[in-house]
Amino acid sequence: MMAGAALVAALALLSIAYGSTVIALPDVVAALAHAVGFDTHSVSGPVGKIVVDLRLPRTLLAIAVGAGLGVVGVLLQTVTRNDLADPFLFGLSSGAAAGAVSVITVFGDSFGIWTLPVAAFTGGMLAAAVVLLLVSRVTGQGPERLILAGLAVSFMFTALTNYLVFAGDQRAAHSVLFLTMGGLGLARWDNIGLAGLGAGIILAYGLWNHRRFDAFLAGENAAESLGVPVARMRRTTFLVAALSTAILVSVAGVIGFVGLMIPHLCRPLAGPLHLRLIASSALFGAVLLLASDLLARTLLPPQELPIGIITSSLGAFFVVTMLIRNRL
């Protein structure tokens, strides 16, 4: 936990300092100190505005989104007993992306700056509702049914997104591409609170119910004997994960593999019990996204890579490594 907190702090400073224009770390610290009122000396030129108005919101957004996706991955892997579970597997990210793309290509900016978040949230919750409806219509509602229904819904909403891209306004194709690959370029002070809400919901839910999630480790029958309503807990966790994912996708786009990798990286460090596992997953999810965003901004200057390219590349390497080591 101490190592994770130190990494978050170090990467946050580097994320603010490095970009298309490199800012010296003393100037970054001075600008931050002035912004919070600890120092009355203002950094000269536009440096202060770059630090406070552009890069600090982006850094905070990376921390919130990384932490939220890391915790979502932990909880979904626990309740489904599937080591590959993450928001993509259940169609949550695909539904949110389809809602956002429908706004960009078809419906337009009807609610001002809140149009994209509202559309992504609606799409994500619609995907969750469809998955739960499918599961409720089949015999047996175990985790394997939830996974199969999620895969079907994910493919369905991906197809819908592709259709909207080709049938809608072609001038919006670049915006759609950036959204579906994820990015933190939309970070502003007015949507940081939204990202914090998405991460806070799943983190608070996980910590509040950490003993119930511990019971899942002993198997469904053992959890039931300990008083955990397994089926209801699984549905509730899925809905809370869908809510959190939809909020995060609405401000950062679709960022894959964070929820898949982070639980596997944290279990050897924090152990299998969920109190420490959830907290460490939040910290190292933030570390992963901060590092990925730093790479996305510095690999091809002055262009900015979609952050999903970085996380997907790391995720593919991670899965191959786990398969070679026979851990998946």
GROMACS .gro file of C-alpha atoms in nm:
model
  328
    1MET     CA    1   0.000   0.000   0.000
    2MET     CA    2   0.284   0.238   0.083
    3ALA     CA    3   0.460   0.150  -0.243
    4GLY     CA    4   0.138   0.203  -0.437
    5ALA     CA    5   0.074   0.542  -0.276
    6ALA     CA    6   0.433   0.649  -0.347
    7LEU     CA    7   0.402   0.539  -0.710
    8VAL     CA    8   0.075   0.729  -0.751
    9ALA     CA    9   0.233   1.046  -0.613
   10ALA     CA   10   0.548   1.013  -0.828
   11LEU     CA   11   0.358   0.933  -1.147
   12ALA     CA   12   0.112   1.216  -1.080
   13LEU     CA   13   0.399   1.466  -1.068
   14LEU     CA   14   0.555   1.319  -1.383
   15SER     CA   15   0.218   1.325  -1.558
   16ILE     CA   16   0.182   1.694  -1.483
   17ALA     CA   17   0.542   1.773  -1.579
   18TYR     CA   18   0.566   1.582  -1.908
   19GLY     CA   19   0.364   1.636  -2.223
   20SER     CA   20   0.396   1.831  -2.545
   21THR     CA   21   0.574   2.093  -2.332
   22VAL     CA   22   0.802   1.975  -2.053
   23ILE     CA   23   0.768   2.170  -1.728
   24ALA     CA   24   1.038   2.156  -1.464
   25LEU     CA   25   0.933   1.971  -1.147
   26PRO     CA   26   1.008   2.271  -0.919
   27ASP     CA   27   0.770   2.482  -1.131
   28VAL     CA   28   0.506   2.207  -1.107
   29VAL     CA   29   0.536   2.195  -0.729
   30ALA     CA   30   0.528   2.575  -0.707
   31ALA     CA   31   0.217   2.599  -0.927
   32LEU     CA   32   0.037   2.332  -0.722
   33ALA     CA   33   0.134   2.499  -0.396
   34HIS     CA   34   0.006   2.832  -0.521
   35ALA     CA   35  -0.320   2.672  -0.639
   36VAL     CA   36  -0.397   2.529  -0.293
   37GLY     CA   37  -0.295   2.847  -0.114
   38PHE     CA   38   0.027   2.726   0.050
   39ASP     CA   39   0.241   2.971  -0.144
   40THR     CA   40   0.152   3.321  -0.258
   41HIS     CA   41   0.425   3.326  -0.524
   42SER     CA   42   0.269   3.274  -0.867
   43VAL     CA   43   0.460   3.088  -1.140
   44SER     CA   44   0.532   3.326  -1.425
   45GLY     CA   45   0.384   3.291  -1.772
   46PRO     CA   46   0.131   3.029  -1.883
   47VAL     CA   47   0.294   2.752  -1.680
   48GLY     CA   48   0.052   2.791  -1.391
   49LYS     CA   49  -0.253   2.762  -1.617
   50ILE     CA   50  -0.110   2.460  -1.798
   51VAL     CA   51  -0.047   2.285  -1.467
   52VAL     CA   52  -0.371   2.372  -1.289
   53ASP     CA   53  -0.625   2.396  -1.573
   54LEU     CA   54  -0.500   2.130  -1.815
   55ARG     CA   55  -0.270   1.870  -1.666
   56LEU     CA   56  -0.392   1.846  -1.307
   57PRO     CA   57  -0.751   1.758  -1.412
   58ARG     CA   58  -0.615   1.498  -1.651
   59THR     CA   59  -0.400   1.344  -1.379
   60LEU     CA   60  -0.690   1.330  -1.135
   61LEU     CA   61  -0.909   1.175  -1.405
   62ALA     CA   62  -0.649   0.904  -1.469
   63ILE     CA   63  -0.636   0.825  -1.095
   64ALA     CA   64  -1.016   0.803  -1.064
   65VAL     CA   65  -1.070   0.595  -1.380
   66GLY     CA   66  -0.780   0.358  -1.306
   67ALA     CA   67  -0.892   0.303  -0.948
   68GLY     CA   68  -1.254   0.246  -1.049
   69LEU     CA   69  -1.175  -0.003  -1.326
   70GLY     CA   70  -0.934  -0.193  -1.101
   71VAL     CA   71  -1.200  -0.242  -0.833
   72VAL     CA   72  -1.466  -0.334  -1.090
   73GLY     CA   73  -1.236  -0.610  -1.217
   74VAL     CA   74  -1.181  -0.750  -0.867
   75LEU     CA   75  -1.549  -0.770  -0.783
   76LEU     CA   76  -1.655  -0.917  -1.118
   77GLN     CA   77  -1.385  -1.183  -1.102
   78THR     CA   78  -1.495  -1.277  -0.750
   79VAL     CA   79  -1.869  -1.311  -0.810
   80THR     CA   80  -1.829  -1.492  -1.144
   81ARG     CA   81  -1.528  -1.701  -1.037
   82ASN     CA   82  -1.372  -1.621  -1.373
   83ASP     CA   83  -1.014  -1.493  -1.386
   84LEU     CA   84  -1.076  -1.316  -1.718
   85ALA     CA   85  -1.381  -1.117  -1.606
   86ASP     CA   86  -1.374  -0.742  -1.664
   87PRO     CA   87  -1.625  -0.479  -1.787
   88PHE     CA   88  -1.562  -0.573  -2.152
   89LEU     CA   89  -1.662  -0.934  -2.099
   90PHE     CA   90  -2.012  -0.838  -1.984
   91GLY     CA   91  -2.094  -0.576  -2.245
   92LEU     CA   92  -2.084  -0.288  -1.996
   93SER     CA   93  -1.814  -0.095  -2.180
   94SER     CA   94  -1.966  -0.179  -2.520
   95GLY     CA   95  -2.307  -0.051  -2.414
   96ALA     CA   96  -2.167   0.273  -2.279
   97ALA     CA   97  -1.961   0.321  -2.595
   98ALA     CA   98  -2.266   0.262  -2.815
   99GLY     CA   99  -2.461   0.526  -2.624
  100ALA     CA  100  -2.182   0.781  -2.661
  101VAL     CA  101  -2.129   0.705  -3.030
  102SER     CA  102  -2.502   0.747  -3.099
  103VAL     CA  103  -2.474   1.103  -2.970
  104ILE     CA  104  -2.163   1.182  -3.173
  105THR     CA  105  -2.291   1.042  -3.502
  106VAL     CA  106  -2.671   1.069  -3.493
  107PHE     CA  107  -2.844   1.268  -3.221
  108GLY     CA  108  -2.603   1.555  -3.166
  109ASP     CA  109  -2.530   1.773  -2.867
  110SER     CA  110  -2.875   1.807  -2.709
  111PHE     CA  111  -2.785   1.853  -2.341
  112GLY     CA  112  -2.468   2.058  -2.368
  113ILE     CA  113  -2.156   1.922  -2.200
  114TRP     CA  114  -2.361   1.655  -2.022
  115THR     CA  115  -2.487   1.496  -2.345
  116LEU     CA  116  -2.200   1.247  -2.378
  117PRO     CA  117  -2.201   1.136  -2.012
  118VAL     CA  118  -2.580   1.092  -2.011
  119ALA     CA  119  -2.574   0.890  -2.334
  120ALA     CA  120  -2.287   0.668  -2.219
  121PHE     CA  121  -2.455   0.610  -1.884
  122THR     CA  122  -2.782   0.519  -2.056
  123GLY     CA  123  -2.608   0.277  -2.290
  124GLY     CA  124  -2.417   0.107  -2.011
  125MET     CA  125  -2.724   0.059  -1.794
  126LEU     CA  126  -2.923  -0.065  -2.095
  127ALA     CA  127  -2.655  -0.328  -2.160
  128ALA     CA  128  -2.668  -0.435  -1.796
  129ALA     CA  129  -3.047  -0.459  -1.808
  130VAL     CA  130  -3.036  -0.674  -2.123
  131VAL     CA  131  -2.778  -0.909  -1.967
  132LEU     CA  132  -2.985  -0.953  -1.650
  133LEU     CA  133  -3.301  -1.005  -1.856
  134LEU     CA  134  -3.133  -1.279  -2.059
  135VAL     CA  135  -3.004  -1.448  -1.745
  136SER     CA  136  -3.348  -1.437  -1.582
  137ARG     CA  137  -3.504  -1.613  -1.881
  138VAL     CA  138  -3.284  -1.924  -1.869
  139THR     CA  139  -3.280  -2.216  -1.629
  140GLY     CA  140  -3.010  -2.168  -1.369
  141GLN     CA  141  -2.851  -1.832  -1.300
  142GLY     CA  142  -2.493  -1.928  -1.223
  143PRO     CA  143  -2.188  -1.725  -1.317
  144GLU     CA  144  -2.139  -1.908  -1.648
  145ARG     CA  145  -2.486  -1.789  -1.763
  146LEU     CA  146  -2.395  -1.434  -1.675
  147ILE     CA  147  -2.071  -1.458  -1.873
  148LEU     CA  148  -2.239  -1.601  -2.184
  149ALA     CA  149  -2.514  -1.340  -2.174
  150GLY     CA  150  -2.252  -1.067  -2.129
  151LEU     CA  151  -2.053  -1.187  -2.429
  152ALA     CA  152  -2.364  -1.191  -2.647
  153VAL     CA  153  -2.461  -0.839  -2.540
  154SER     CA  154  -2.104  -0.717  -2.588
  155PHE     CA  155  -2.100  -0.839  -2.949
  156MET     CA  156  -2.445  -0.693  -3.009
  157PHE     CA  157  -2.352  -0.344  -2.887
  158THR     CA  158  -2.019  -0.356  -3.071
  159ALA     CA  159  -2.209  -0.428  -3.392
  160LEU     CA  160  -2.446  -0.142  -3.314
  161THR     CA  161  -2.152   0.093  -3.259
  162ASN     CA  162  -1.996  -0.004  -3.593
  163TYR     CA  163  -2.328   0.049  -3.769
  164LEU     CA  164  -2.368   0.395  -3.616
  165VAL     CA  165  -2.017   0.488  -3.729
  166PHE     CA  166  -2.086   0.397  -4.091
  167ALA     CA  167  -2.446   0.520  -4.105
  168GLY     CA  168  -2.392   0.846  -3.917
  169ASP     CA  169  -2.194   1.163  -3.978
  170GLN     CA  170  -1.859   1.054  -4.124
  171ARG     CA  171  -1.696   1.377  -4.006
  172ALA     CA  172  -1.731   1.249  -3.651
  173ALA     CA  173  -1.532   0.930  -3.724
  174HIS     CA  174  -1.216   1.063  -3.556
  175SER     CA  175  -1.405   1.148  -3.236
  176VAL     CA  176  -1.566   0.804  -3.238
  177LEU     CA  177  -1.231   0.633  -3.290
  178PHE     CA  178  -1.076   0.820  -3.000
  179LEU     CA  179  -1.374   0.741  -2.776
  180THR     CA  180  -1.377   0.369  -2.854
  181MET     CA  181  -1.002   0.346  -2.790
  182GLY     CA  182  -1.015   0.555  -2.474
  183GLY     CA  183  -0.843   0.877  -2.380
  184LEU     CA  184  -0.823   1.141  -2.110
  185GLY     CA  185  -0.830   1.442  -2.341
  186LEU     CA  186  -1.178   1.541  -2.223
  187ALA     CA  187  -1.056   1.600  -1.868
  188ARG     CA  188  -1.193   1.924  -1.723
  189TRP     CA  189  -1.263   2.043  -1.374
  190ASP     CA  190  -1.637   2.010  -1.436
  191ASN     CA  191  -1.622   1.634  -1.506
  192ILE     CA  192  -1.361   1.527  -1.250
  193GLY     CA  193  -1.638   1.500  -0.993
  194LEU     CA  194  -1.828   1.265  -1.223
  195ALA     CA  195  -1.527   1.034  -1.254
  196GLY     CA  196  -1.476   1.050  -0.878
  197LEU     CA  197  -1.839   0.949  -0.830
  198GLY     CA  198  -1.797   0.647  -1.057
  199ALA     CA  199  -1.486   0.530  -0.875
  200GLY     CA  200  -1.630   0.612  -0.532
  201ILE     CA  201  -1.948   0.408  -0.589
  202ILE     CA  202  -1.769   0.083  -0.669
  203LEU     CA  203  -1.499   0.137  -0.405
  204ALA     CA  204  -1.750   0.208  -0.128
  205TYR     CA  205  -1.967  -0.087  -0.231
  206GLY     CA  206  -1.670  -0.324  -0.237
  207LEU     CA  207  -1.530  -0.214   0.100
  208TRP     CA  208  -1.873  -0.223   0.265
  209ASN     CA  209  -1.932  -0.583   0.150
  210HIS     CA  210  -1.574  -0.712   0.167
  211ARG     CA  211  -1.663  -0.994   0.410
  212ARG     CA  212  -1.939  -1.117   0.180
  213PHE     CA  213  -1.694  -1.123  -0.111
  214ASP     CA  214  -1.452  -1.318   0.109
  215ALA     CA  215  -1.724  -1.581   0.154
  216PHE     CA  216  -1.737  -1.632  -0.224
  217LEU     CA  217  -1.381  -1.764  -0.209
  218ALA     CA  218  -1.501  -2.077  -0.028
  219GLY     CA  219  -1.758  -2.156  -0.298
  220GLU     CA  220  -2.124  -2.074  -0.348
  221ASN     CA  221  -2.256  -2.342  -0.112
  222ALA     CA  222  -2.025  -2.232   0.168
  223ALA     CA  223  -2.119  -1.867   0.108
  224GLU     CA  224  -2.490  -1.953   0.129
  225SER     CA  225  -2.431  -2.143   0.454
  226LEU     CA  226  -2.260  -1.831   0.592
  227GLY     CA  227  -2.571  -1.625   0.519
  228VAL     CA  228  -2.463  -1.462   0.191
  229PRO     CA  229  -2.746  -1.442  -0.066
  230VAL     CA  230  -2.525  -1.550  -0.356
  231ALA     CA  231  -2.760  -1.494  -0.651
  232ARG     CA  232  -2.882  -1.156  -0.524
  233MET     CA  233  -2.525  -1.051  -0.440
  234ARG     CA  234  -2.410  -1.140  -0.790
  235ARG     CA  235  -2.689  -0.937  -0.953
  236THR     CA  236  -2.633  -0.639  -0.725
  237THR     CA  237  -2.258  -0.644  -0.786
  238PHE     CA  238  -2.317  -0.660  -1.160
  239LEU     CA  239  -2.551  -0.361  -1.148
  240VAL     CA  240  -2.316  -0.152  -0.934
  241ALA     CA  241  -2.026  -0.244  -1.165
  242ALA     CA  242  -2.238  -0.143  -1.464
  243LEU     CA  243  -2.323   0.190  -1.304
  244SER     CA  244  -1.961   0.266  -1.221
  245THR     CA  245  -1.832   0.152  -1.561
  246ALA     CA  246  -2.090   0.360  -1.749
  247ILE     CA  247  -1.988   0.672  -1.557
  248LEU     CA  248  -1.617   0.611  -1.618
  249VAL     CA  249  -1.664   0.536  -1.989
  250SER     CA  250  -1.865   0.856  -2.028
  251VAL     CA  251  -1.563   1.069  -1.935
  252ALA     CA  252  -1.269   0.855  -2.052
  253GLY     CA  253  -1.398   0.630  -2.330
  254VAL     CA  254  -1.342   0.256  -2.346
  255ILE     CA  255  -1.016   0.160  -2.174
  256GLY     CA  256  -0.960  -0.213  -2.180
  257PHE     CA  257  -0.770  -0.471  -1.976
  258VAL     CA  258  -0.725  -0.259  -1.662
  259GLY     CA  259  -0.996  -0.453  -1.479
  260LEU     CA  260  -0.849  -0.782  -1.601
  261MET     CA  261  -0.481  -0.723  -1.513
  262ILE     CA  262  -0.494  -0.536  -1.184
  263PRO     CA  263  -0.655  -0.810  -0.966
  264HIS     CA  264  -0.395  -1.063  -1.080
  265LEU     CA  265  -0.111  -0.821  -1.008
  266CYS     CA  266  -0.245  -0.732  -0.663
  267ARG     CA  267  -0.336  -1.076  -0.524
  268PRO     CA  268   0.028  -1.184  -0.471
  269LEU     CA  269   0.090  -0.854  -0.289
  270ALA     CA  270  -0.232  -0.812  -0.088
  271GLY     CA  271  -0.355  -1.169  -0.048
  272PRO     CA  272  -0.697  -1.308  -0.147
  273LEU     CA  273  -0.910  -1.132   0.117
  274HIS     CA  274  -1.098  -0.837  -0.020
  275LEU     CA  275  -1.036  -0.555   0.225
  276ARG     CA  276  -0.671  -0.520   0.129
  277LEU     CA  277  -0.725  -0.651  -0.224
  278ILE     CA  278  -0.983  -0.384  -0.311
  279ALA     CA  279  -0.773  -0.103  -0.164
  280SER     CA  280  -0.455  -0.218  -0.339
  281SER     CA  281  -0.641  -0.268  -0.669
  282ALA     CA  282  -0.762   0.091  -0.652
  283LEU     CA  283  -0.408   0.216  -0.593
  284PHE     CA  284  -0.238   0.008  -0.859
  285GLY     CA  285  -0.520   0.067  -1.108
  286ALA     CA  286  -0.440   0.436  -1.072
  287VAL     CA  287  -0.069   0.358  -1.115
  288LEU     CA  288  -0.134   0.162  -1.434
  289LEU     CA  289  -0.349   0.430  -1.593
  290LEU     CA  290  -0.115   0.714  -1.494
  291ALA     CA  291   0.180   0.529  -1.648
  292SER     CA  292  -0.021   0.439  -1.961
  293ASP     CA  293  -0.135   0.798  -2.009
  294LEU     CA  294   0.222   0.922  -1.969
  295LEU     CA  295   0.333   0.681  -2.241
  296ALA     CA  296   0.040   0.776  -2.466
  297ARG     CA  297   0.141   1.143  -2.452
  298THR     CA  298   0.516   1.099  -2.494
  299LEU     CA  299   0.567   0.813  -2.743
  300LEU     CA  300   0.474   1.011  -3.056
  301PRO     CA  301   0.501   1.382  -2.970
  302PRO     CA  302   0.325   1.608  -3.043
  303GLN     CA  303   0.052   1.354  -3.126
  304GLU     CA  304  -0.135   1.178  -2.849
  305LEU     CA  305  -0.205   0.806  -2.873
  306PRO     CA  306  -0.540   0.674  -2.749
  307ILE     CA  307  -0.468   0.527  -2.408
  308GLY     CA  308  -0.658   0.210  -2.498
  309ILE     CA  309  -0.376   0.119  -2.739
  310ILE     CA  310  -0.130   0.119  -2.450
  311THR     CA  311  -0.348  -0.076  -2.206
  312SER     CA  312  -0.453  -0.330  -2.474
  313SER     CA  313  -0.090  -0.392  -2.568
  314LEU     CA  314   0.003  -0.442  -2.204
  315GLY     CA  315  -0.304  -0.661  -2.154
  316ALA     CA  316  -0.222  -0.887  -2.447
  317PHE     CA  317   0.135  -0.932  -2.320
  318PHE     CA  318   0.002  -0.998  -1.970
  319VAL     CA  319  -0.245  -1.267  -2.080
  320VAL     CA  320   0.018  -1.443  -2.292
  321THR     CA  321   0.260  -1.439  -1.998
  322MET     CA  322  -0.006  -1.581  -1.765
  323LEU     CA  323  -0.090  -1.856  -2.012
  324ILE     CA  324   0.275  -1.953  -2.046
  325ARG     CA  325   0.301  -1.973  -1.667
  326ASN     CA  326  -0.023  -2.181  -1.654
  327ARG     CA  327  -0.194  -1.932  -1.423
  328LEU     CA  328  -0.505  -1.883  -1.639
   0.00000   0.00000   0.00000
